[in-house]
Coordinates of C-alpha atoms in Angstrom, one line a residue:
X1 CA 15.7 6.5 -133.0
X2 CA 17.6 7.5 -129.6
X3 CA 20.2 10.1 -130.8
X4 CA 23.0 8.7 -128.1
X5 CA 22.3 5.0 -129.6
X6 CA 23.0 6.7 -132.4
X7 CA 26.5 8.5 -131.2
X8 CA 26.8 5.2 -129.5
X9 CA 26.7 3.1 -133.2
X10 CA 28.7 6.0 -134.7
X11 CA 31.4 5.5 -132.1
X12 CA 31.3 1.5 -132.6
X13 CA 31.9 2.1 -136.4
X14 CA 34.7 5.1 -136.2
X15 CA 36.6 3.0 -133.8
X16 CA 35.9 0.0 -134.9
X17 CA 37.4 1.4 -138.5
X18 CA 40.1 2.8 -136.1
X19 CA 40.5 -0.3 -135.3
X20 CA 41.1 -2.3 -138.1
X21 CA 43.7 0.3 -139.7
X22 CA 45.5 0.5 -136.5
X23 CA 45.7 -4.0 -136.9
X24 CA 47.0 -3.0 -140.5
X25 CA 49.2 -0.5 -139.2
X26 CA 50.9 -3.0 -137.0
X27 CA 50.8 -6.1 -139.1
X28 CA 53.1 -4.1 -142.0
X29 CA 56.0 -3.7 -140.2
X30 CA 55.8 -7.3 -139.6
X31 CA 55.2 -8.7 -143.5
X32 CA 57.6 -6.7 -144.5
X33 CA 60.0 -8.3 -142.2
X34 CA 59.0 -11.9 -143.0
X35 CA 59.5 -11.0 -146.7
X36 CA 62.5 -9.5 -146.1
X37 CA 63.8 -12.9 -143.9
X38 CA 62.2 -15.1 -147.0
X39 CA 64.2 -13.2 -149.6
X40 CA 67.0 -13.4 -147.5
X41 CA 67.3 -16.5 -147.5
X42 CA 66.4 -17.1 -150.5
X43 CA 69.7 -15.2 -151.8
X44 CA 71.7 -17.0 -149.4
X45 CA 70.7 -20.4 -150.9
X46 CA 71.3 -19.2 -154.5
X47 CA 74.3 -18.2 -153.1
X48 CA 75.3 -21.2 -151.1
X49 CA 74.3 -23.3 -155.2
X50 CA 76.4 -21.4 -156.7
X51 CA 78.9 -21.9 -154.8
X52 CA 79.0 -25.9 -154.5
X53 CA 78.3 -25.7 -158.3
X54 CA 81.7 -23.9 -158.5
X55 CA 83.6 -26.4 -156.2
X56 CA 83.9 -29.2 -158.9
X57 CA 85.2 -26.5 -161.8
X58 CA 87.6 -24.5 -159.4
X59 CA 88.7 -27.8 -158.4
X60 CA 89.8 -29.1 -161.6
X61 CA 91.2 -26.1 -162.9
X62 CA 93.6 -25.7 -160.1
X63 CA 94.2 -29.9 -160.6
X64 CA 95.2 -29.9 -164.2
X65 CA 97.2 -26.5 -163.9
X66 CA 99.3 -28.5 -161.0
X67 CA 99.6 -31.7 -163.1
X68 CA 101.0 -29.1 -165.9
X69 CA 103.7 -27.6 -163.8
X70 CA 104.0 -31.5 -163.0
X71 CA 104.3 -32.7 -166.9
X72 CA 106.5 -29.0 -167.9
X73 CA 109.2 -30.3 -164.5
X74 CA 109.5 -33.5 -166.1
X75 CA 109.6 -32.6 -170.1
X76 CA 112.2 -29.7 -168.9
X77 CA 114.5 -32.6 -167.6
X78 CA 114.2 -34.9 -170.6
X79 CA 115.2 -31.7 -172.8
X80 CA 118.0 -30.9 -170.9
X81 CA 119.1 -34.2 -171.1
X82 CA 118.4 -34.8 -174.1
X83 CA 120.2 -31.8 -175.5
X84 CA 123.4 -32.8 -172.9
X85 CA 124.1 -35.9 -175.2
X86 CA 124.4 -37.9 -172.1
X87 CA 125.3 -41.7 -172.3
X88 CA 125.7 -42.4 -168.9
X89 CA 124.3 -45.8 -167.3
X90 CA 122.9 -43.5 -164.1
X91 CA 119.0 -43.2 -164.0
X92 CA 118.1 -39.2 -163.9
X93 CA 115.9 -38.5 -161.2
X94 CA 112.8 -36.5 -161.7
X95 CA 110.6 -35.4 -158.7
X96 CA 107.0 -33.1 -157.9
X97 CA 106.0 -32.3 -154.7
X98 CA 102.8 -32.5 -154.1
X99 CA 100.4 -31.8 -151.1
X100 CA 98.9 -35.1 -149.7
X101 CA 95.1 -33.6 -149.2
X102 CA 95.0 -31.3 -152.5
X103 CA 92.8 -31.3 -155.6
X104 CA 91.2 -34.6 -155.0
X105 CA 89.1 -36.4 -157.4
X106 CA 85.3 -37.5 -156.4
X107 CA 85.0 -41.3 -156.6
X108 CA 88.9 -41.8 -156.4
X109 CA 90.0 -45.3 -155.2
X110 CA 91.7 -47.5 -156.2
X111 CA 91.0 -50.6 -158.1
X112 CA 90.3 -54.2 -156.6
X113 CA 91.5 -56.6 -157.9
X114 CA 88.6 -58.9 -156.6
X115 CA 84.7 -59.6 -156.3
X116 CA 85.0 -60.7 -153.1
X117 CA 83.1 -57.6 -150.5
X118 CA 85.6 -59.5 -147.0
X119 CA 88.8 -59.0 -149.5
X120 CA 87.8 -55.5 -150.9
X121 CA 87.0 -53.8 -147.2
X122 CA 90.2 -55.4 -145.7
X123 CA 91.8 -53.8 -148.7
X124 CA 89.9 -50.5 -147.9
X125 CA 90.8 -50.5 -144.6
X126 CA 94.9 -50.7 -145.4
X127 CA 94.1 -48.4 -148.0
X128 CA 93.0 -46.0 -145.8
X129 CA 95.7 -46.4 -142.9
X130 CA 98.0 -45.9 -145.8
X131 CA 97.2 -42.9 -146.8
X132 CA 96.7 -41.1 -142.8
X133 CA 100.2 -42.5 -142.5
X134 CA 101.6 -39.8 -146.0
X135 CA 103.4 -36.9 -144.9
X136 CA 100.9 -33.5 -146.2
X137 CA 103.9 -33.4 -148.9
X138 CA 104.5 -36.3 -150.9
X139 CA 107.2 -36.2 -153.5
X140 CA 106.2 -38.0 -156.9
X141 CA 109.0 -39.4 -158.6
X142 CA 109.2 -39.4 -163.0
X143 CA 109.6 -41.7 -165.0
X144 CA 109.1 -40.5 -168.4
X145 CA 106.4 -38.8 -170.2
X146 CA 103.1 -40.3 -172.7
X147 CA 101.7 -38.9 -175.6
X148 CA 99.2 -40.4 -178.0
X149 CA 99.0 -37.5 -180.9
X150 CA 96.0 -38.5 -182.5
X151 CA 93.4 -38.3 -179.4
X152 CA 95.7 -35.4 -177.7
X153 CA 97.2 -36.7 -174.6
X154 CA 100.5 -35.7 -173.3
X155 CA 100.9 -36.5 -169.8
X156 CA 103.3 -37.4 -166.8
X157 CA 103.9 -41.3 -165.6
X158 CA 104.5 -41.6 -162.2
X159 CA 106.3 -43.7 -160.9
X160 CA 103.7 -45.6 -158.9
X161 CA 100.0 -45.9 -159.1
X162 CA 98.4 -44.2 -155.9
X163 CA 95.7 -42.2 -154.9
X164 CA 98.2 -38.6 -155.1
X165 CA 100.2 -39.7 -158.1
X166 CA 96.9 -39.9 -160.4
X167 CA 95.4 -36.7 -159.3
X168 CA 98.5 -35.4 -161.3
X169 CA 99.1 -37.6 -164.6
X170 CA 99.3 -41.0 -165.5
X171 CA 100.8 -44.1 -162.5
X172 CA 102.7 -46.5 -163.4
X173 CA 101.4 -50.2 -161.8
X174 CA 104.5 -51.8 -159.7
X175 CA 103.6 -55.0 -160.9
X176 CA 104.6 -54.3 -164.4
X177 CA 107.2 -54.1 -167.0
X178 CA 108.8 -50.3 -167.2
X179 CA 108.0 -49.0 -170.7
X180 CA 110.5 -50.3 -173.7
X181 CA 111.5 -53.4 -171.2
X182 CA 109.8 -56.9 -172.7
X183 CA 106.8 -57.8 -170.4
X184 CA 103.7 -55.6 -169.9
X185 CA 104.1 -52.3 -168.7
X186 CA 100.3 -51.0 -167.6
X187 CA 100.2 -46.9 -167.0
X188 CA 96.6 -46.0 -165.3
X189 CA 95.1 -42.7 -165.2
X190 CA 91.5 -42.0 -164.4
X191 CA 89.3 -41.0 -166.9
X192 CA 88.1 -37.5 -166.1
X193 CA 84.3 -36.8 -167.6
X194 CA 84.1 -33.3 -166.6
X195 CA 87.4 -32.4 -168.1
X196 CA 89.5 -32.5 -171.1
X197 CA 92.7 -34.3 -169.0
X198 CA 94.9 -37.1 -168.7
X199 CA 92.9 -40.2 -170.1
X200 CA 89.5 -38.1 -171.0
X201 CA 90.4 -39.3 -174.8
X202 CA 91.3 -42.4 -174.6
X203 CA 88.2 -43.7 -175.9
X204 CA 88.7 -41.8 -178.9
X205 CA 91.9 -43.7 -179.2
X206 CA 92.1 -46.6 -182.6
X207 CA 93.6 -49.1 -184.2
X208 CA 97.0 -48.6 -185.8
X209 CA 97.4 -45.2 -183.6
X210 CA 101.0 -44.8 -182.3
X211 CA 101.6 -44.1 -178.7
X212 CA 104.6 -42.8 -178.2
X213 CA 106.5 -43.2 -174.4
X214 CA 110.0 -41.0 -173.4
X215 CA 111.4 -42.0 -170.6
X216 CA 113.6 -39.6 -168.4
X217 CA 116.6 -40.1 -170.4
X218 CA 115.7 -39.2 -173.2
X219 CA 115.2 -42.8 -175.2
X220 CA 111.4 -42.9 -177.0
X221 CA 109.4 -46.5 -177.9
X222 CA 106.3 -46.0 -179.8
X223 CA 104.1 -48.6 -179.5
X224 CA 101.5 -49.3 -182.2
X225 CA 97.5 -49.7 -180.5
X226 CA 96.8 -53.7 -182.0
X227 CA 94.0 -54.0 -179.4
X228 CA 91.0 -52.5 -177.3
X229 CA 88.6 -54.2 -175.0
X230 CA 86.2 -53.3 -172.3
X231 CA 86.6 -55.7 -168.9
X232 CA 85.3 -56.0 -165.4
X233 CA 87.4 -54.3 -162.5
X234 CA 87.6 -58.1 -160.9
X235 CA 89.6 -58.9 -164.2
X236 CA 92.4 -56.1 -164.2
X237 CA 95.1 -58.4 -162.7
X238 CA 95.1 -60.9 -165.5
X239 CA 95.8 -58.5 -167.7
X240 CA 98.2 -55.9 -165.7
X241 CA 100.6 -57.4 -164.3
X242 CA 104.3 -57.7 -166.5
X243 CA 104.7 -61.8 -167.2
X244 CA 101.8 -62.0 -169.1
X245 CA 103.7 -62.2 -172.2
X246 CA 107.1 -62.3 -173.2
X247 CA 106.5 -59.4 -175.8
X248 CA 107.0 -55.4 -175.9
X249 CA 104.2 -54.9 -175.0
X250 CA 102.4 -51.5 -173.1
X251 CA 98.3 -51.1 -171.6
X252 CA 97.1 -48.6 -170.8
X253 CA 94.1 -48.6 -168.4
X254 CA 90.8 -45.9 -167.5
X255 CA 88.0 -46.3 -166.2
X256 CA 84.7 -47.4 -168.7
X257 CA 81.3 -46.5 -167.3
X258 CA 77.7 -47.6 -168.4
X259 CA 74.4 -47.1 -167.2
X260 CA 74.5 -49.6 -164.9
X261 CA 78.8 -50.1 -163.7
X262 CA 81.8 -49.1 -164.3
X263 CA 84.0 -51.1 -166.1
X264 CA 87.7 -50.4 -167.1
X265 CA 88.8 -49.8 -170.4
X266 CA 92.2 -51.2 -171.7
X267 CA 93.7 -49.7 -174.5
X268 CA 97.0 -52.2 -175.5
X269 CA 100.0 -51.6 -178.2
X270 CA 103.4 -53.8 -178.9
X271 CA 106.7 -51.9 -179.6
X272 CA 106.4 -51.1 -183.9

């Protein structure tokens, strides 16, 4: 073989090997950069996922603390009145100020007393406008404290059942009577499936359990549970208005979930 060909082939093989080594050397930083980029992206996605998972628990904790603070304000006022032993006919005013947009509850909405979609849409529009017209800070007015010792429920009750008030306790349905009066008194609160607050344990109440309501003047009314039932949302109105009975009745309302839909749990009691 021609020595020159051997030399050329030898040179070709060496340069070929050198060329391949060069390509490998050039690609390594690129592959490393690509790997580093994917790693950073994965970390960012993981952090974002953890942050999203923590949003609800953190919000629930803040909401629970604020509700506890509101309950403390109401209980302190009641204790002060009871200690003073005042028989004044004047109704004490107990208020608690909260931000309109803070501590929202997932799925919070007003109940519709109809299954007609057009009526629901009209109500939704009206209530959205109502929320938009609210001031940045909302003053809640208390009517008392609701207690069910058998299941550990102890919440402040506000004079209206609005989106904002129900974040911090129970709400009195305005078309029902006040506690202790003749007729039906309705109090609504969220079920709060993910936290042990509000009416989370209302579904554990049993017949003959006692419901105690202490108003802001310090008067306590004791009701005994004698009926528990589950109904559709559109059936609510016939069960929560004040004139459905001439007895002294209380109706507690919260959500009840089946595999297919959201129902309403009603716990009903009468003055002992």
